[in-house]
PDB file of C-alpha atoms in Angstrom:
ATOM      1  CA  UNK A   8      35.119 -31.805  75.602  1.00 52.00           C
ATOM      2  CA  UNK A   9      35.982 -28.249  74.267  1.00 63.00           C
ATOM      3  CA  UNK A  10      36.512 -27.007  77.694  1.00 70.00           C
ATOM      4  CA  UNK A  11      34.252 -23.916  78.622  1.00 75.00           C
ATOM      5  CA  UNK A  12      32.776 -23.878  75.121  1.00 80.00           C
ATOM      6  CA  UNK A  13      31.489 -27.480  75.416  1.00 82.00           C
ATOM      7  CA  UNK A  14      27.559 -27.709  75.098  1.00 83.00           C
ATOM      8  CA  UNK A  15      27.540 -30.382  78.044  1.00 83.00           C
ATOM      9  CA  UNK A  16      29.139 -30.513  81.422  1.00 87.00           C
ATOM     10  CA  UNK A  17      29.724 -33.449  83.766  1.00 88.00           C
ATOM     11  CA  UNK A  18      26.629 -34.236  85.820  1.00 90.00           C
ATOM     12  CA  UNK A  19      25.038 -30.786  85.430  1.00 89.00           C
ATOM     13  CA  UNK A  20      22.483 -29.543  87.947  1.00 93.00           C
ATOM     14  CA  UNK A  21      19.527 -28.082  86.060  1.00 90.00           C
ATOM     15  CA  UNK A  22      16.370 -26.457  87.467  1.00 91.00           C
ATOM     16  CA  UNK A  23      12.963 -27.743  86.156  1.00 89.00           C
ATOM     17  CA  UNK A  24       9.379 -27.090  87.571  1.00 90.00           C
ATOM     18  CA  UNK A  25      10.816 -25.107  90.529  1.00 92.00           C
ATOM     19  CA  UNK A  26      13.268 -27.846  91.731  1.00 94.00           C
ATOM     20  CA  UNK A  27      16.728 -28.626  90.965  1.00 92.00           C
ATOM     21  CA  UNK A  28      17.875 -31.934  89.375  1.00 92.00           C
ATOM     22  CA  UNK A  29      21.375 -33.336  88.741  1.00 94.00           C
ATOM     23  CA  UNK A  30      21.706 -35.343  85.395  1.00 89.00           C
ATOM     24  CA  UNK A  31      23.962 -38.379  84.876  1.00 87.00           C
ATOM     25  CA  UNK A  32      26.103 -37.022  82.023  1.00 86.00           C
ATOM     26  CA  UNK A  33      29.541 -38.598  81.651  1.00 86.00           C
ATOM     27  CA  UNK A  34      31.359 -36.268  79.195  1.00 84.00           C
ATOM     28  CA  UNK A  35      34.007 -38.775  78.597  1.00 83.00           C
ATOM     29  CA  UNK A  36      31.308 -41.125  77.066  1.00 81.00           C
ATOM     30  CA  UNK A  37      29.337 -38.665  74.716  1.00 74.00           C
ATOM     31  CA  UNK A  38      32.014 -38.786  71.863  1.00 73.00           C
ATOM     32  CA  UNK A  39      31.910 -42.646  71.609  1.00 78.00           C
ATOM     33  CA  UNK A  40      29.810 -44.856  69.476  1.00 74.00           C
ATOM     34  CA  UNK A  41      29.055 -48.132  71.085  1.00 73.00           C
ATOM     35  CA  UNK A  42      26.579 -49.463  68.412  1.00 72.00           C
ATOM     36  CA  UNK A  43      26.592 -48.110  64.849  1.00 72.00           C
ATOM     37  CA  UNK A  44      23.069 -48.586  63.567  1.00 73.00           C
ATOM     38  CA  UNK A  45      23.208 -46.209  60.808  1.00 78.00           C
ATOM     39  CA  UNK A  46      22.035 -47.183  57.311  1.00 79.00           C
ATOM     40  CA  UNK A  47      22.129 -45.953  53.710  1.00 82.00           C
ATOM     41  CA  UNK A  48      19.176 -46.360  51.339  1.00 84.00           C
ATOM     42  CA  UNK A  49      18.478 -45.100  47.754  1.00 86.00           C
ATOM     43  CA  UNK A  50      15.236 -44.037  46.174  1.00 89.00           C
ATOM     44  CA  UNK A  51      15.184 -45.215  42.621  1.00 88.00           C
ATOM     45  CA  UNK A  52      13.085 -43.352  39.793  1.00 92.00           C
ATOM     46  CA  UNK A  53       9.906 -45.255  39.017  1.00 93.00           C
ATOM     47  CA  UNK A  54      10.244 -47.598  36.217  1.00 92.00           C
ATOM     48  CA  UNK A  55       8.626 -46.740  32.794  1.00 91.00           C
ATOM     49  CA  UNK A  56       4.901 -47.788  32.936  1.00 90.00           C
ATOM     50  CA  UNK A  57       4.536 -47.188  36.638  1.00 94.00           C
ATOM     51  CA  UNK A  58       2.832 -43.819  36.808  1.00 91.00           C
ATOM     52  CA  UNK A  59       2.902 -41.234  39.734  1.00 91.00           C
ATOM     53  CA  UNK A  60      -0.551 -42.299  40.737  1.00 91.00           C
ATOM     54  CA  UNK A  61       0.365 -45.967  41.250  1.00 94.00           C
ATOM     55  CA  UNK A  62       0.936 -47.000  44.858  1.00 96.00           C
ATOM     56  CA  UNK A  63       4.261 -48.652  45.739  1.00 97.00           C
ATOM     57  CA  UNK A  64       4.888 -50.537  48.961  1.00 97.00           C
ATOM     58  CA  UNK A  65       8.058 -52.120  50.279  1.00 96.00           C
ATOM     59  CA  UNK A  66       7.846 -55.724  51.565  1.00 98.00           C
ATOM     60  CA  UNK A  67      11.181 -56.673  53.322  1.00 97.00           C
ATOM     61  CA  UNK A  68      12.700 -58.903  56.131  1.00 96.00           C
ATOM     62  CA  UNK A  69      13.728 -57.823  59.391  1.00 94.00           C
ATOM     63  CA  UNK A  70      15.615 -59.586  62.222  1.00 92.00           C
ATOM     64  CA  UNK A  71      18.951 -61.494  62.474  1.00 91.00           C
ATOM     65  CA  UNK A  72      20.200 -65.157  62.855  1.00 93.00           C
ATOM     66  CA  UNK A  73      19.624 -66.561  66.196  1.00 92.00           C
ATOM     67  CA  UNK A  74      17.244 -67.538  68.746  1.00 90.00           C
ATOM     68  CA  UNK A  75      15.379 -65.086  70.681  1.00 89.00           C
ATOM     69  CA  UNK A  76      18.182 -64.789  73.441  1.00 92.00           C
ATOM     70  CA  UNK A  77      20.887 -64.594  70.632  1.00 92.00           C
ATOM     71  CA  UNK A  78      19.387 -61.885  68.771  1.00 91.00           C
ATOM     72  CA  UNK A  79      18.371 -59.496  71.631  1.00 90.00           C
ATOM     73  CA  UNK A  80      18.030 -56.409  71.370  1.00 86.00           C
ATOM     74  CA  UNK A  81      17.212 -57.174  67.835  1.00 88.00           C
ATOM     75  CA  UNK A  82      14.589 -59.711  66.729  1.00 90.00           C
ATOM     76  CA  UNK A  83      14.293 -63.065  64.942  1.00 91.00           C
ATOM     77  CA  UNK A  84      13.668 -63.130  61.251  1.00 92.00           C
ATOM     78  CA  UNK A  85      10.147 -62.021  60.176  1.00 93.00           C
ATOM     79  CA  UNK A  86       8.669 -60.376  57.016  1.00 96.00           C
ATOM     80  CA  UNK A  87       7.745 -56.802  57.247  1.00 96.00           C
ATOM     81  CA  UNK A  88       4.882 -56.030  57.020  1.00 97.00           C
ATOM     82  CA  UNK A  89       4.043 -59.712  57.754  1.00 96.00           C
ATOM     83  CA  UNK A  90       0.474 -58.659  57.426  1.00 97.00           C
ATOM     84  CA  UNK A  91      -0.171 -56.534  54.093  1.00 98.00           C
ATOM     85  CA  UNK A  92      -3.280 -55.239  52.817  1.00 97.00           C
ATOM     86  CA  UNK A  93      -3.482 -53.487  49.334  1.00 97.00           C
ATOM     87  CA  UNK A  94      -5.746 -52.864  46.173  1.00 97.00           C
ATOM     88  CA  UNK A  95      -5.654 -54.314  42.847  1.00 96.00           C
ATOM     89  CA  UNK A  96      -3.043 -52.316  40.721  1.00 95.00           C
ATOM     90  CA  UNK A  97      -0.875 -51.652  43.737  1.00 97.00           C
ATOM     91  CA  UNK A  98       2.782 -52.342  43.199  1.00 97.00           C
ATOM     92  CA  UNK A  99       4.887 -54.376  45.965  1.00 98.00           C
ATOM     93  CA  UNK A 100       8.747 -54.066  45.864  1.00 97.00           C
ATOM     94  CA  UNK A 101       9.920 -57.404  47.214  1.00 98.00           C
ATOM     95  CA  UNK A 102      13.481 -56.942  48.574  1.00 97.00           C
ATOM     96  CA  UNK A 103      15.355 -57.797  51.620  1.00 96.00           C
ATOM     97  CA  UNK A 104      19.132 -58.069  52.928  1.00 93.00           C
ATOM     98  CA  UNK A 105      20.990 -59.747  55.468  1.00 89.00           C
ATOM     99  CA  UNK A 106      24.730 -60.459  56.165  1.00 91.00           C
ATOM    100  CA  UNK A 107      27.350 -63.181  56.337  1.00 95.00           C
ATOM    101  CA  UNK A 108      28.847 -62.166  59.690  1.00 93.00           C
ATOM    102  CA  UNK A 109      26.297 -63.083  62.165  1.00 92.00           C
ATOM    103  CA  UNK A 110      28.038 -64.133  65.529  1.00 91.00           C
ATOM    104  CA  UNK A 111      29.533 -67.689  65.228  1.00 86.00           C
ATOM    105  CA  UNK A 112      27.211 -70.218  66.839  1.00 89.00           C
ATOM    106  CA  UNK A 113      23.972 -68.284  66.431  1.00 93.00           C
ATOM    107  CA  UNK A 114      21.200 -70.824  65.730  1.00 91.00           C
ATOM    108  CA  UNK A 115      20.000 -71.028  62.314  1.00 91.00           C
ATOM    109  CA  UNK A 116      19.791 -73.078  59.088  1.00 92.00           C
ATOM    110  CA  UNK A 117      22.292 -73.441  56.323  1.00 94.00           C
ATOM    111  CA  UNK A 118      25.935 -72.003  56.278  1.00 96.00           C
ATOM    112  CA  UNK A 119      26.834 -70.755  59.635  1.00 95.00           C
ATOM    113  CA  UNK A 120      26.565 -66.915  60.251  1.00 95.00           C
ATOM    114  CA  UNK A 121      24.423 -66.160  57.229  1.00 96.00           C
ATOM    115  CA  UNK A 122      21.216 -64.663  56.488  1.00 94.00           C
ATOM    116  CA  UNK A 123      19.173 -65.855  53.664  1.00 96.00           C
ATOM    117  CA  UNK A 124      15.227 -65.499  52.905  1.00 96.00           C
ATOM    118  CA  UNK A 125      13.065 -66.634  50.058  1.00 97.00           C
ATOM    119  CA  UNK A 126       9.422 -66.647  49.617  1.00 97.00           C
ATOM    120  CA  UNK A 127       7.118 -69.510  48.547  1.00 97.00           C
ATOM    121  CA  UNK A 128       3.421 -69.437  48.772  1.00 97.00           C
ATOM    122  CA  UNK A 129       1.600 -71.874  51.183  1.00 96.00           C
ATOM    123  CA  UNK A 130      -2.021 -72.819  51.363  1.00 97.00           C
ATOM    124  CA  UNK A 131      -2.604 -71.048  54.792  1.00 96.00           C
ATOM    125  CA  UNK A 132      -0.907 -69.689  57.905  1.00 93.00           C
ATOM    126  CA  UNK A 133      -1.154 -73.191  59.592  1.00 92.00           C
ATOM    127  CA  UNK A 134       0.678 -74.840  56.607  1.00 92.00           C
ATOM    128  CA  UNK A 135       4.407 -75.160  56.703  1.00 91.00           C
ATOM    129  CA  UNK A 136       4.964 -76.710  53.427  1.00 94.00           C
ATOM    130  CA  UNK A 137       4.984 -74.907  50.030  1.00 95.00           C
ATOM    131  CA  UNK A 138       1.786 -75.184  48.249  1.00 96.00           C
ATOM    132  CA  UNK A 139       1.901 -77.844  45.397  1.00 95.00           C
ATOM    133  CA  UNK A 140       1.593 -77.125  41.548  1.00 93.00           C
ATOM    134  CA  UNK A 141      -1.642 -79.120  41.590  1.00 95.00           C
ATOM    135  CA  UNK A 142      -2.930 -76.946  44.301  1.00 96.00           C
ATOM    136  CA  UNK A 143      -1.857 -73.674  42.601  1.00 95.00           C
ATOM    137  CA  UNK A 144      -3.894 -74.878  39.590  1.00 94.00           C
ATOM    138  CA  UNK A 145      -7.208 -74.751  41.315  1.00 96.00           C
ATOM    139  CA  UNK A 146      -6.252 -71.657  43.447  1.00 97.00           C
ATOM    140  CA  UNK A 147      -5.133 -68.096  42.769  1.00 96.00           C
ATOM    141  CA  UNK A 148      -1.338 -67.928  42.885  1.00 97.00           C
ATOM    142  CA  UNK A 149       0.535 -64.996  44.745  1.00 96.00           C
ATOM    143  CA  UNK A 150       2.745 -64.549  41.623  1.00 96.00           C
ATOM    144  CA  UNK A 151       1.404 -65.095  38.052  1.00 93.00           C
ATOM    145  CA  UNK A 152       3.770 -67.286  36.289  1.00 95.00           C
ATOM    146  CA  UNK A 153       5.845 -70.536  37.193  1.00 95.00           C
ATOM    147  CA  UNK A 154       8.963 -68.595  36.306  1.00 96.00           C
ATOM    148  CA  UNK A 155       8.360 -65.836  38.710  1.00 96.00           C
ATOM    149  CA  UNK A 156       7.373 -68.331  41.590  1.00 96.00           C
ATOM    150  CA  UNK A 157      10.745 -70.082  40.906  1.00 96.00           C
ATOM    151  CA  UNK A 158      12.622 -66.882  41.315  1.00 97.00           C
ATOM    152  CA  UNK A 159      11.412 -66.011  44.393  1.00 97.00           C
ATOM    153  CA  UNK A 160      11.921 -69.702  45.857  1.00 96.00           C
ATOM    154  CA  UNK A 161      15.398 -69.966  44.405  1.00 97.00           C
ATOM    155  CA  UNK A 162      16.511 -66.070  44.896  1.00 97.00           C
ATOM    156  CA  UNK A 163      18.572 -66.257  41.820  1.00 95.00           C
ATOM    157  CA  UNK A 164      21.043 -69.101  43.021  1.00 96.00           C
ATOM    158  CA  UNK A 165      23.470 -70.688  40.650  1.00 95.00           C
ATOM    159  CA  UNK A 166      26.009 -73.370  40.720  1.00 96.00           C
ATOM    160  CA  UNK A 167      23.578 -75.813  42.553  1.00 97.00           C
ATOM    161  CA  UNK A 168      24.185 -79.393  43.376  1.00 97.00           C
ATOM    162  CA  UNK A 169      21.581 -82.254  43.878  1.00 97.00           C
ATOM    163  CA  UNK A 170      21.306 -83.885  47.224  1.00 97.00           C
ATOM    164  CA  UNK A 171      23.092 -86.985  45.633  1.00 97.00           C
ATOM    165  CA  UNK A 172      26.158 -84.757  44.479  1.00 98.00           C
ATOM    166  CA  UNK A 173      26.238 -83.006  47.870  1.00 97.00           C
ATOM    167  CA  UNK A 174      26.474 -86.300  49.626  1.00 97.00           C
ATOM    168  CA  UNK A 175      29.121 -87.585  47.385  1.00 98.00           C
ATOM    169  CA  UNK A 176      31.225 -84.259  47.591  1.00 98.00           C
ATOM    170  CA  UNK A 177      30.790 -84.311  51.447  1.00 98.00           C
ATOM    171  CA  UNK A 178      31.542 -88.131  52.125  1.00 97.00           C
ATOM    172  CA  UNK A 179      27.832 -88.358  53.268  1.00 97.00           C
ATOM    173  CA  UNK A 180      28.531 -85.929  56.135  1.00 98.00           C
ATOM    174  CA  UNK A 181      25.222 -84.232  56.797  1.00 96.00           C
ATOM    175  CA  UNK A 182      26.551 -81.549  58.727  1.00 95.00           C
ATOM    176  CA  UNK A 183      29.014 -80.651  55.868  1.00 97.00           C
ATOM    177  CA  UNK A 184      26.109 -80.816  53.436  1.00 97.00           C
ATOM    178  CA  UNK A 185      24.236 -78.363  55.470  1.00 96.00           C
ATOM    179  CA  UNK A 186      27.110 -75.836  55.606  1.00 96.00           C
ATOM    180  CA  UNK A 187      27.945 -76.499  51.697  1.00 97.00           C
ATOM    181  CA  UNK A 188      27.823 -73.350  49.776  1.00 97.00           C
ATOM    182  CA  UNK A 189      26.457 -75.286  46.630  1.00 97.00           C
ATOM    183  CA  UNK A 190      23.385 -76.385  48.740  1.00 97.00           C
ATOM    184  CA  UNK A 191      20.694 -74.582  47.225  1.00 97.00           C
ATOM    185  CA  UNK A 192      18.183 -76.213  48.956  1.00 97.00           C
ATOM    186  CA  UNK A 193      19.197 -74.151  52.138  1.00 96.00           C
ATOM    187  CA  UNK A 194      19.537 -71.211  50.103  1.00 97.00           C
ATOM    188  CA  UNK A 195      23.490 -71.223  50.727  1.00 97.00           C
ATOM    189  CA  UNK A 196      24.386 -70.088  47.135  1.00 97.00           C
ATOM    190  CA  UNK A 197      22.156 -66.994  47.442  1.00 96.00           C
ATOM    191  CA  UNK A 198      23.563 -63.332  48.066  1.00 96.00           C
ATOM    192  CA  UNK A 199      22.617 -61.482  51.460  1.00 94.00           C
ATOM    193  CA  UNK A 200      20.675 -58.924  49.287  1.00 95.00           C
ATOM    194  CA  UNK A 201      17.623 -60.161  47.138  1.00 97.00           C
ATOM    195  CA  UNK A 202      15.743 -57.898  44.888  1.00 96.00           C
ATOM    196  CA  UNK A 203      12.433 -59.143  43.529  1.00 96.00           C
ATOM    197  CA  UNK A 204      11.420 -55.966  41.816  1.00 94.00           C
ATOM    198  CA  UNK A 205       8.303 -54.355  41.469  1.00 96.00           C
ATOM    199  CA  UNK A 206       5.329 -56.855  41.082  1.00 97.00           C
ATOM    200  CA  UNK A 207       1.967 -55.652  40.306  1.00 96.00           C
ATOM    201  CA  UNK A 208      -0.947 -57.252  42.364  1.00 97.00           C
ATOM    202  CA  UNK A 209      -3.342 -58.259  39.622  1.00 95.00           C
ATOM    203  CA  UNK A 210      -5.693 -60.688  41.544  1.00 95.00           C
ATOM    204  CA  UNK A 211      -7.938 -60.191  44.550  1.00 97.00           C
ATOM    205  CA  UNK A 212      -7.709 -62.626  47.357  1.00 97.00           C
ATOM    206  CA  UNK A 213      -5.520 -63.516  50.508  1.00 98.00           C
ATOM    207  CA  UNK A 214      -2.168 -65.101  49.790  1.00 98.00           C
ATOM    208  CA  UNK A 215       0.003 -66.689  52.370  1.00 98.00           C
ATOM    209  CA  UNK A 216       3.599 -67.249  52.245  1.00 97.00           C
ATOM    210  CA  UNK A 217       6.727 -68.377  54.171  1.00 96.00           C
ATOM    211  CA  UNK A 218      10.520 -68.559  54.100  1.00 96.00           C
ATOM    212  CA  UNK A 219      11.593 -72.383  53.543  1.00 95.00           C
ATOM    213  CA  UNK A 220      15.016 -71.857  55.401  1.00 94.00           C
ATOM    214  CA  UNK A 221      14.000 -70.172  58.573  1.00 91.00           C
ATOM    215  CA  UNK A 222      10.616 -71.377  59.276  1.00 87.00           C
ATOM    216  CA  UNK A 223      11.934 -74.333  61.230  1.00 77.00           C
ATOM    217  CA  UNK A 224       8.825 -75.532  63.217  1.00 65.00           C
ATOM    218  CA  UNK A 225       9.687 -73.808  66.440  1.00 63.00           C
ATOM    219  CA  UNK A 226       9.161 -70.449  67.958  1.00 61.00           C
ATOM    220  CA  UNK A 227      11.260 -69.258  64.845  1.00 73.00           C
ATOM    221  CA  UNK A 228       8.595 -69.007  62.269  1.00 84.00           C
ATOM    222  CA  UNK A 229       8.727 -66.710  59.214  1.00 93.00           C
ATOM    223  CA  UNK A 230       5.454 -66.377  57.533  1.00 95.00           C
ATOM    224  CA  UNK A 231       3.167 -63.600  55.980  1.00 96.00           C
ATOM    225  CA  UNK A 232      -0.006 -62.747  54.346  1.00 98.00           C
ATOM    226  CA  UNK A 233      -0.974 -60.405  51.468  1.00 98.00           C
ATOM    227  CA  UNK A 234      -4.547 -59.540  51.111  1.00 98.00           C
ATOM    228  CA  UNK A 235      -5.723 -57.677  47.819  1.00 97.00           C
ATOM    229  CA  UNK A 236      -8.937 -56.127  47.547  1.00 96.00           C
ATOM    230  CA  UNK A 237     -10.737 -54.550  44.390  1.00 95.00           C
ATOM    231  CA  UNK A 238      -9.713 -51.078  43.374  1.00 83.00           C
ATOM    232  CA  UNK A 239     -13.305 -50.063  44.467  1.00 70.00           C
ATOM    233  CA  UNK A 240     -15.121 -51.713  47.266  1.00 63.00           C
ATOM    234  CA  UNK A 241     -18.557 -53.394  46.277  1.00 62.00           C
ATOM    235  CA  UNK A 242     -20.403 -50.567  47.768  1.00 56.00           C
ATOM    236  CA  UNK A 243     -18.692 -47.917  45.888  1.00 61.00           C
ATOM    237  CA  UNK A 244     -18.900 -49.856  42.557  1.00 56.00           C
ATOM    238  CA  UNK A 245     -22.685 -50.189  43.269  1.00 60.00           C
ATOM    239  CA  UNK A 246     -22.910 -46.475  43.738  1.00 65.00           C
ATOM    240  CA  UNK A 247     -20.989 -45.486  40.549  1.00 56.00           C
ATOM    241  CA  UNK A 248     -23.220 -48.094  38.641  1.00 63.00           C
ATOM    242  CA  UNK A 249     -26.351 -46.299  40.015  1.00 65.00           C
ATOM    243  CA  UNK A 250     -25.006 -42.884  39.407  1.00 64.00           C
ATOM    244  CA  UNK A 251     -24.197 -43.854  35.656  1.00 58.00           C
ATOM    245  CA  UNK A 252     -27.578 -45.309  35.355  1.00 61.00           C
ATOM    246  CA  UNK A 253     -29.212 -42.106  36.450  1.00 58.00           C
ATOM    247  CA  UNK A 254     -26.970 -40.135  34.150  1.00 55.00           C
ATOM    248  CA  UNK A 255     -28.131 -42.060  31.201  1.00 54.00           C
ATOM    249  CA  UNK A 256     -31.750 -42.015  32.260  1.00 61.00           C
ATOM    250  CA  UNK A 257     -31.549 -38.265  32.521  1.00 59.00           C
ATOM    251  CA  UNK A 258     -29.935 -37.924  29.217  1.00 59.00           C
ATOM    252  CA  UNK A 259     -32.769 -39.967  27.733  1.00 60.00           C
ATOM    253  CA  UNK A 260     -35.288 -37.874  29.237  1.00 57.00           C
ATOM    254  CA  UNK A 261     -33.656 -34.719  28.165  1.00 60.00           C
ATOM    255  CA  UNK A 262     -33.730 -36.037  24.665  1.00 63.00           C
ATOM    256  CA  UNK A 263     -37.448 -36.368  24.552  1.00 64.00           C
ATOM    257  CA  UNK A 264     -38.120 -33.007  25.663  1.00 64.00           C
TER     258      UNK A 264
END
């Protein structure tokens, strides 16, 4: 490469710590790219109403379609971070991406070669079924409204068919139903990128969630937890109240003098 002007040479011998070492350098390989893992990302302006003092965290999905052998050297699906701790008033930007060109035959659910992820609340990490509407009535939901919960569960899919319609369309072929692009129960109608937007954490508690497509009751689990604590811990709140009481008392004493 570049002859004598090249910054590298074939198998150079270099001195280090008073000894000579020959490095394994193949100049014919340095200009090649075996795996392009470059990415591009954008940093957006804060939306109106979200001040510079508000903390914003990303919650994404990592990994790819396949079992532990097929995904190597990558990983199987997982939320990132899968354990999140924040404060009331923090914002979480829920967003993730995948692709439609995973290697043919890689193990997974839904349409072959595709990545899809959603998020539904579960009662605890031992549970592998979505929390029911009845349970959410007596427990604090992760997302405040039924509309928001549906948005994260369905990831904006349209053109969906019922199971009866899918079976009729595919002549009762269960395999074809699994692959059908209008099978929203498998998230097949979703796009590789999902942007759930900035969600303000308004309630304290620990919330558990899962992906209904990829959490297939084997070693490929896709679950996570979000723990939200008060803006001030209880000891700090007590300290503030004591300080405020002392200030009021001092002001009262001063007024009597």
